[in-house]
mmCIF file of C-alpha atoms and ligand atoms in Angstrom:
data_model
loop_
_atom_site.group_PDB
_atom_site.id
_atom_site.type_symbol
_atom_site.label_atom_id
_atom_site.label_comp_id
_atom_site.label_asym_id
_atom_site.label_seq_id
_atom_site.Cartn_x
_atom_site.Cartn_y
_atom_site.Cartn_z
ATOM 1 C CA HIS A 955 0.076 -0.437 0.103
ATOM 2 C CA THR A 956 0.813 3.210 -1.081
ATOM 3 C CA LEU A 957 0.090 6.767 0.697
ATOM 4 C CA GLY A 958 0.276 10.007 -0.655
ATOM 5 C CA LEU A 959 1.601 13.087 1.019
ATOM 6 C CA ALA A 960 1.223 16.350 -0.827
ATOM 7 C CA THR A 961 3.091 19.390 1.079
ATOM 8 C CA SER A 962 4.236 22.949 1.067
ATOM 9 C CA ASP A 963 8.347 24.051 0.769
ATOM 10 C CA LEU A 964 9.665 21.337 2.326
ATOM 11 C CA SER A 965 12.571 23.063 2.723
ATOM 12 C CA LEU A 966 10.346 25.442 5.904
ATOM 13 C CA HIS A 967 11.655 22.995 9.211
ATOM 14 C CA ALA A 968 7.852 22.235 10.319
ATOM 15 C CA PRO A 969 6.738 20.623 6.959
ATOM 16 C CA SER A 970 9.555 18.287 6.579
ATOM 17 C CA GLN A 971 9.481 16.760 10.133
ATOM 18 C CA ILE A 972 6.200 16.608 9.491
ATOM 19 C CA ALA A 973 6.926 14.699 6.235
ATOM 20 C CA ALA A 974 9.520 12.567 8.137
ATOM 21 C CA ALA A 975 6.709 11.762 10.840
ATOM 22 C CA ILE A 976 4.593 10.748 8.670
ATOM 23 C CA LYS A 977 7.363 8.664 7.016
ATOM 24 C CA SER A 978 8.726 6.840 9.941
ATOM 25 C CA ARG A 979 5.448 5.648 11.707
ATOM 26 C CA ALA A 980 3.891 4.933 7.881
ATOM 27 C CA SER A 981 6.909 2.664 7.405
ATOM 28 C CA GLU A 982 6.318 0.749 10.950
ATOM 29 C CA ARG A 983 2.745 0.328 9.164
ATOM 30 C CA ARG A 984 4.145 -1.200 6.367
ATOM 31 C CA PHE A 985 2.974 1.711 3.649
ATOM 32 C CA ASN A 986 5.439 3.040 1.054
ATOM 33 C CA VAL A 987 4.798 7.923 1.141
ATOM 34 C CA MET A 988 5.034 8.889 -2.167
ATOM 35 C CA ILE A 989 6.156 12.660 -1.622
ATOM 36 C CA SER A 990 4.510 15.851 -3.613
ATOM 37 C CA MET A 991 5.593 18.909 -3.411
ATOM 38 C CA THR A 992 4.693 22.876 -3.891
ATOM 39 C CA GLU A 993 6.752 25.597 -4.256
ATOM 40 C CA LYS A 994 4.286 27.860 -4.809
ATOM 41 C CA SER A 995 0.448 28.499 -2.351
ATOM 42 C CA GLY A 996 -2.396 28.165 -4.519
ATOM 43 C CA LEU A 997 -4.768 25.831 -5.479
ATOM 44 C CA GLU A 998 -3.473 25.403 -8.736
ATOM 45 C CA ALA A 999 -0.085 24.430 -6.981
ATOM 46 C CA ALA A 1000 -2.506 21.978 -4.725
ATOM 47 C CA LYS A 1001 -3.730 20.354 -7.351
ATOM 48 C CA ALA A 1002 -1.332 20.117 -9.280
ATOM 49 C CA ALA A 1003 0.780 17.973 -6.562
ATOM 50 C CA ILE A 1004 -2.285 15.576 -5.841
ATOM 51 C CA ASN A 1005 -3.069 15.082 -9.037
ATOM 52 C CA SER A 1006 0.424 13.925 -9.635
ATOM 53 C CA LEU A 1007 -0.028 11.630 -6.478
ATOM 54 C CA LEU A 1008 -3.456 10.315 -7.810
ATOM 55 C CA ALA A 1009 -1.988 8.740 -11.547
ATOM 56 C CA GLN A 1010 0.916 6.805 -9.140
ATOM 57 C CA ARG A 1011 -2.541 5.437 -8.004
ATOM 58 C CA VAL A 1012 -1.699 5.892 -4.176
ATOM 59 C CA ASP A 1013 -4.483 4.087 -1.822
ATOM 60 C CA GLY A 1014 -4.906 7.727 0.643
ATOM 61 C CA MET A 1015 -4.160 11.145 -0.074
ATOM 62 C CA ILE A 1016 -2.291 13.290 3.241
ATOM 63 C CA VAL A 1017 -2.816 16.439 2.003
ATOM 64 C CA ASN A 1018 -0.099 19.263 4.586
ATOM 65 C CA ILE A 1019 -0.906 23.044 2.391
ATOM 66 C CA PRO A 1020 -2.748 25.480 3.962
ATOM 67 C CA LEU A 1021 -6.037 25.494 2.968
ATOM 68 C CA GLN A 1022 -9.596 27.724 2.384
ATOM 69 C CA ASP A 1023 -12.088 26.162 3.344
ATOM 70 C CA GLU A 1024 -13.600 26.266 -0.714
ATOM 71 C CA GLU A 1025 -10.176 24.969 -1.440
ATOM 72 C CA ALA A 1026 -10.275 21.821 0.622
ATOM 73 C CA LYS A 1027 -13.629 21.293 -0.501
ATOM 74 C CA SER A 1028 -12.400 21.137 -3.762
ATOM 75 C CA LEU A 1029 -9.338 18.616 -3.818
ATOM 76 C CA ALA A 1030 -11.203 16.527 -1.589
ATOM 77 C CA ALA A 1031 -13.156 16.338 -4.637
ATOM 78 C CA LEU A 1032 -11.049 15.826 -6.800
ATOM 79 C CA CYS A 1033 -9.853 12.523 -5.007
ATOM 80 C CA GLN A 1034 -13.008 11.410 -5.555
ATOM 81 C CA ASP A 1035 -12.729 7.507 -3.966
ATOM 82 C CA VAL A 1036 -9.052 8.058 -2.576
ATOM 83 C CA PRO A 1037 -9.542 9.115 0.807
ATOM 84 C CA ALA A 1038 -8.068 12.468 1.870
ATOM 85 C CA LEU A 1039 -6.909 13.688 5.320
ATOM 86 C CA PHE A 1040 -5.628 17.225 5.828
ATOM 87 C CA LEU A 1041 -3.181 19.133 8.406
ATOM 88 C CA ASP A 1042 -3.506 22.770 7.494
ATOM 89 C CA VAL A 1043 -7.531 23.583 7.080
ATOM 90 C CA SER A 1044 -9.493 25.261 9.399
ATOM 91 C CA PRO A 1045 -11.153 23.208 12.794
ATOM 92 C CA GLN A 1046 -14.523 24.539 11.599
ATOM 93 C CA LEU A 1047 -14.489 23.369 8.414
ATOM 94 C CA ALA A 1048 -16.763 19.752 7.638
ATOM 95 C CA ALA A 1049 -14.055 17.722 6.603
ATOM 96 C CA ASN A 1050 -11.739 15.394 7.377
ATOM 97 C CA SER A 1051 -8.236 16.836 9.313
ATOM 98 C CA VAL A 1052 -6.228 15.999 12.204
ATOM 99 C CA LEU A 1053 -4.707 19.984 13.260
ATOM 100 C CA PHE A 1054 -2.767 21.583 16.215
ATOM 101 C CA ASP A 1055 -5.855 23.242 18.435
ATOM 102 C CA PRO A 1056 -4.936 27.463 17.288
ATOM 103 C CA ASP A 1057 -6.662 28.479 19.851
ATOM 104 C CA GLU A 1058 -4.754 26.903 22.666
ATOM 105 C CA GLY A 1059 -1.313 27.765 21.357
ATOM 106 C CA ALA A 1060 -1.992 31.372 20.646
ATOM 107 C CA ARG A 1061 -3.640 31.553 24.202
ATOM 108 C CA LEU A 1062 -0.799 30.002 25.957
ATOM 109 C CA GLY A 1063 1.855 32.134 24.414
ATOM 110 C CA VAL A 1064 0.179 35.052 25.339
ATOM 111 C CA GLU A 1065 -1.040 33.836 29.035
ATOM 112 C CA HIS A 1066 2.660 33.514 29.551
ATOM 113 C CA LEU A 1067 4.173 36.842 28.338
ATOM 114 C CA LEU A 1068 0.959 38.139 31.181
ATOM 115 C CA ALA A 1069 1.760 36.137 33.699
ATOM 116 C CA LEU A 1070 5.410 36.985 33.568
ATOM 117 C CA GLY A 1071 4.258 41.139 34.011
ATOM 118 C CA HIS A 1072 4.349 41.911 29.743
ATOM 119 C CA ARG A 1073 2.180 44.523 28.624
ATOM 120 C CA ASP A 1074 3.660 46.253 25.688
ATOM 121 C CA ILE A 1075 4.027 43.033 23.258
ATOM 122 C CA ALA A 1076 4.350 43.282 19.712
ATOM 123 C CA LEU A 1077 3.069 40.665 16.579
ATOM 124 C CA LEU A 1078 5.340 38.863 14.560
ATOM 125 C CA ALA A 1079 2.526 36.998 12.450
ATOM 126 C CA GLY A 1080 2.788 34.322 9.278
ATOM 127 C CA PRO A 1081 1.955 35.253 6.555
ATOM 128 C CA GLN A 1082 -2.201 36.074 6.118
ATOM 129 C CA SER A 1083 -2.004 33.668 3.116
ATOM 130 C CA SER A 1084 -2.297 30.943 5.263
ATOM 131 C CA ILE A 1085 -5.225 29.696 7.725
ATOM 132 C CA SER A 1086 -3.409 28.438 10.686
ATOM 133 C CA ALA A 1087 -0.928 31.309 10.593
ATOM 134 C CA ARG A 1088 -4.150 33.905 10.435
ATOM 135 C CA LEU A 1089 -6.156 31.645 12.967
ATOM 136 C CA ARG A 1090 -3.081 32.032 15.327
ATOM 137 C CA PHE A 1091 -2.803 35.702 14.820
ATOM 138 C CA GLU A 1092 -6.644 36.147 15.601
ATOM 139 C CA GLY A 1093 -6.217 33.972 18.763
ATOM 140 C CA TRP A 1094 -3.451 36.343 19.986
ATOM 141 C CA ARG A 1095 -5.627 39.407 19.299
ATOM 142 C CA GLN A 1096 -8.372 37.564 21.364
ATOM 143 C CA ALA A 1097 -6.622 36.592 24.315
ATOM 144 C CA LEU A 1098 -4.880 39.991 24.380
ATOM 145 C CA ALA A 1099 -8.063 41.740 24.317
ATOM 146 C CA GLN A 1100 -9.904 40.120 27.243
ATOM 147 C CA GLN A 1101 -6.805 41.604 28.729
ATOM 148 C CA GLN A 1102 -7.810 45.369 27.347
ATOM 149 C CA ILE A 1103 -4.505 45.269 26.105
ATOM 150 C CA THR A 1104 -4.071 45.869 21.954
ATOM 151 C CA ALA A 1105 -0.827 44.335 20.169
ATOM 152 C CA MET A 1106 2.070 47.443 19.997
ATOM 153 C CA ALA A 1107 2.963 46.628 17.338
ATOM 154 C CA VAL A 1108 1.984 43.966 14.715
ATOM 155 C CA MET A 1109 4.217 42.086 11.791
ATOM 156 C CA GLU A 1110 4.146 40.081 8.950
ATOM 157 C CA GLY A 1111 6.634 37.118 7.826
ATOM 158 C CA ASP A 1112 6.681 34.816 5.227
ATOM 159 C CA TRP A 1113 7.893 31.685 8.143
ATOM 160 C CA SER A 1114 11.136 32.220 7.250
ATOM 161 C CA ALA A 1115 14.142 33.468 9.634
ATOM 162 C CA LEU A 1116 15.009 35.803 7.191
ATOM 163 C CA SER A 1117 12.004 37.234 7.207
ATOM 164 C CA GLY A 1118 11.394 38.113 10.630
ATOM 165 C CA TYR A 1119 15.306 38.592 10.708
ATOM 166 C CA GLN A 1120 14.218 42.446 8.330
ATOM 167 C CA GLN A 1121 10.849 42.388 9.994
ATOM 168 C CA VAL A 1122 12.839 43.128 13.223
ATOM 169 C CA SER A 1123 15.017 45.116 12.099
ATOM 170 C CA ARG A 1124 12.492 47.465 10.710
ATOM 171 C CA LEU A 1125 10.537 47.844 13.954
ATOM 172 C CA LEU A 1126 13.686 48.561 15.592
ATOM 173 C CA ASN A 1127 14.896 51.237 13.606
ATOM 174 C CA GLU A 1128 11.392 52.849 13.139
ATOM 175 C CA GLY A 1129 12.254 53.109 17.155
ATOM 176 C CA THR A 1130 10.234 50.653 18.506
ATOM 177 C CA GLN A 1131 11.066 48.752 20.827
ATOM 178 C CA PRO A 1132 8.497 45.638 22.711
ATOM 179 C CA GLY A 1133 8.810 44.396 25.619
ATOM 180 C CA ALA A 1134 8.038 40.972 24.861
ATOM 181 C CA LEU A 1135 7.607 39.760 21.049
ATOM 182 C CA LEU A 1136 4.865 36.836 20.114
ATOM 183 C CA VAL A 1137 6.204 34.868 16.822
ATOM 184 C CA ALA A 1138 4.173 32.943 14.721
ATOM 185 C CA ASN A 1139 7.068 30.035 14.252
ATOM 186 C CA ASP A 1140 10.544 29.125 15.265
ATOM 187 C CA GLN A 1141 12.122 30.078 12.309
ATOM 188 C CA MET A 1142 10.907 33.839 12.028
ATOM 189 C CA ALA A 1143 11.837 33.792 16.124
ATOM 190 C CA LEU A 1144 15.530 33.020 15.163
ATOM 191 C CA GLY A 1145 15.485 36.198 12.645
ATOM 192 C CA ALA A 1146 14.254 38.012 15.608
ATOM 193 C CA LEU A 1147 16.700 36.799 17.190
ATOM 194 C CA ARG A 1148 19.399 38.079 15.459
ATOM 195 C CA ALA A 1149 17.757 41.637 15.479
ATOM 196 C CA LEU A 1150 17.527 41.804 18.694
ATOM 197 C CA SER A 1151 20.992 40.946 19.343
ATOM 198 C CA GLU A 1152 22.951 42.973 16.880
ATOM 199 C CA ALA A 1153 20.429 46.449 17.997
ATOM 200 C CA GLY A 1154 22.296 45.408 21.522
ATOM 201 C CA LEU A 1155 19.193 44.406 23.257
ATOM 202 C CA ARG A 1156 19.505 41.293 25.557
ATOM 203 C CA VAL A 1157 17.052 38.432 25.517
ATOM 204 C CA PRO A 1158 15.027 37.953 27.996
ATOM 205 C CA ASP A 1159 16.294 40.960 30.062
ATOM 206 C CA ASP A 1160 15.091 43.484 27.168
ATOM 207 C CA VAL A 1161 13.059 42.052 25.570
ATOM 208 C CA SER A 1162 11.171 38.012 25.646
ATOM 209 C CA VAL A 1163 10.796 36.289 23.023
ATOM 210 C CA ILE A 1164 8.148 33.536 22.813
ATOM 211 C CA GLY A 1165 8.181 30.796 19.205
ATOM 212 C CA TYR A 1166 5.755 28.463 17.871
ATOM 213 C CA ASP A 1167 6.600 25.113 16.844
ATOM 214 C CA ASP A 1168 9.230 23.483 18.871
ATOM 215 C CA THR A 1169 11.233 22.423 15.649
ATOM 216 C CA ALA A 1170 13.913 20.294 16.330
ATOM 217 C CA ASP A 1171 16.905 23.356 16.719
ATOM 218 C CA SER A 1172 15.188 25.270 18.832
ATOM 219 C CA ALA A 1173 16.354 24.559 21.556
ATOM 220 C CA CYS A 1174 19.850 24.947 20.493
ATOM 221 C CA PHE A 1175 19.293 28.660 19.260
ATOM 222 C CA ILE A 1176 20.978 31.300 21.788
ATOM 223 C CA PRO A 1177 19.168 31.676 23.887
ATOM 224 C CA PRO A 1178 17.362 28.449 23.889
ATOM 225 C CA LEU A 1179 14.099 29.270 22.554
ATOM 226 C CA THR A 1180 10.880 29.542 24.615
ATOM 227 C CA THR A 1181 7.933 27.776 22.599
ATOM 228 C CA ILE A 1182 4.353 26.183 21.953
ATOM 229 C CA LYS A 1183 5.521 22.511 21.334
ATOM 230 C CA GLN A 1184 3.555 21.003 18.562
ATOM 231 C CA ASP A 1185 4.412 17.851 18.503
ATOM 232 C CA PHE A 1186 5.563 16.645 14.629
ATOM 233 C CA ARG A 1187 5.985 12.695 15.873
ATOM 234 C CA ALA A 1188 2.762 12.872 17.524
ATOM 235 C CA LEU A 1189 0.813 14.658 14.471
ATOM 236 C CA GLY A 1190 2.801 11.670 11.928
ATOM 237 C CA LYS A 1191 1.247 8.916 13.910
ATOM 238 C CA SER A 1192 -2.201 10.329 14.120
ATOM 239 C CA SER A 1193 -2.524 11.443 11.072
ATOM 240 C CA VAL A 1194 -0.637 7.742 9.617
ATOM 241 C CA GLU A 1195 -3.047 5.632 11.693
ATOM 242 C CA ARG A 1196 -5.971 7.967 11.079
ATOM 243 C CA MET A 1197 -5.400 7.845 6.623
ATOM 244 C CA ILE A 1198 -5.187 3.829 7.187
ATOM 245 C CA ASP A 1199 -8.474 3.697 9.042
ATOM 246 C CA MET A 1200 -10.286 5.793 6.390
ATOM 247 C CA ILE A 1201 -9.032 3.158 3.788
ATOM 248 C CA HIS A 1202 -10.453 0.101 5.986
ATOM 249 C CA GLN A 1203 -13.526 2.367 6.481
ATOM 250 C CA PRO A 1204 -14.994 4.229 3.573
ATOM 251 C CA GLU A 1205 -17.783 5.151 4.830
ATOM 252 C CA ALA A 1206 -16.809 6.515 8.179
ATOM 253 C CA SER A 1207 -18.378 9.980 8.916
ATOM 254 C CA ILE A 1208 -16.073 12.920 8.694
ATOM 255 C CA ARG A 1209 -14.715 13.821 11.337
ATOM 256 C CA SER A 1210 -11.926 17.328 12.476
ATOM 257 C CA ASP A 1211 -9.495 15.626 15.583
ATOM 258 C CA LEU A 1212 -7.596 18.308 17.680
ATOM 259 C CA LEU A 1213 -4.119 17.730 18.687
ATOM 260 C CA PRO A 1214 -3.381 19.570 22.021
ATOM 261 C CA VAL A 1215 -0.066 21.714 21.967
ATOM 262 C CA SER A 1216 1.912 22.837 25.067
ATOM 263 C CA LEU A 1217 4.536 25.804 25.941
ATOM 264 C CA VAL A 1218 8.161 24.943 26.668
ATOM 265 C CA VAL A 1219 9.925 27.446 28.548
ATOM 266 C CA ARG A 1220 13.105 27.926 27.856
ATOM 267 C CA LYS A 1221 15.257 30.622 28.179
ATOM 268 C CA THR A 1222 14.321 33.833 25.584
ATOM 269 C CA THR A 1223 11.307 34.750 28.668
ATOM 270 C CA ALA A 1224 11.376 36.470 31.366
HETATM 271 C C1 IPT B 774 3.252 25.202 10.664
HETATM 272 C C2 IPT B 774 5.025 25.461 10.962
HETATM 273 O O1 IPT B 774 3.664 26.365 12.450
HETATM 274 C C3 IPT B 774 4.812 26.765 10.351
HETATM 275 O O2 IPT B 774 6.440 26.941 10.744
HETATM 276 C C4 IPT B 774 5.461 26.259 8.751
HETATM 277 O O3 IPT B 774 6.401 26.092 8.674
HETATM 278 C C5 IPT B 774 3.974 26.339 8.285
HETATM 279 O O4 IPT B 774 3.398 25.004 8.495
HETATM 280 C C6 IPT B 774 3.915 26.014 6.614
HETATM 281 O O5 IPT B 774 2.963 26.045 5.956
HETATM 282 S S1 IPT B 774 2.441 23.643 10.897
HETATM 283 C C7 IPT B 774 0.865 23.176 10.062
HETATM 284 C C8 IPT B 774 0.967 22.198 10.131
HETATM 285 C C9 IPT B 774 0.291 24.179 10.361
#
């Protein structure tokens, strides 16, 4: 049996670790994994990736590409009787999905900073074309609003470390110095740490930084990164098991599974 994995850019840390986790669980269950990667965002690129896997007659399709509701529906239809499981869609969407809880992740980050006494908080969001980036951003804003706090600055990067570096450098050059930075992924947090260091600011004494993902390298940043852990091994395991169930029980009802996330406190927040 063969599983198809249609995935967003594997040069990003999270999708590559998710692919590795899917691959290793699938091997344990004696499934092959065939990967098709999109380099561009958007429906057409996703369709092309899925069509190339369908042409190779995969038995199930795992889709780790950020998708709007209508896009996911049309891709599920494209798969016809090959079951499709989505990893980057809205939890509200009626589709088969396994997702990390975006609200919980956003809330944990905000609560951690508020508990440390921070009020001057800047947000570095991911690309707003990505559903997960939007949900994290909205979650932050809601959790802050509950305490009558509005973000002192809002930035948007493209998930890369370089974009985090550029956005935070620009913010500091404009003369804004937040007490804490909420960052939508660890790679952008890495770039943020460099920008802060180049500006002569100490982390966490002058500025606290919290990331999102807990990729394998995040404990080795300088200082080791406080972050929201998305357990990619757990996602690999759940998604492969779910997919195998779907292959064996094509009539089972549509379900969205939410995986918990957790706060990992290291050395970038105080
Ligand atoms: C999401 C990561 O959190 C983010 O860092 C980025 O790599 C993004 O993927 C790429 O699409 S994780 C995803 C399962 C929501």
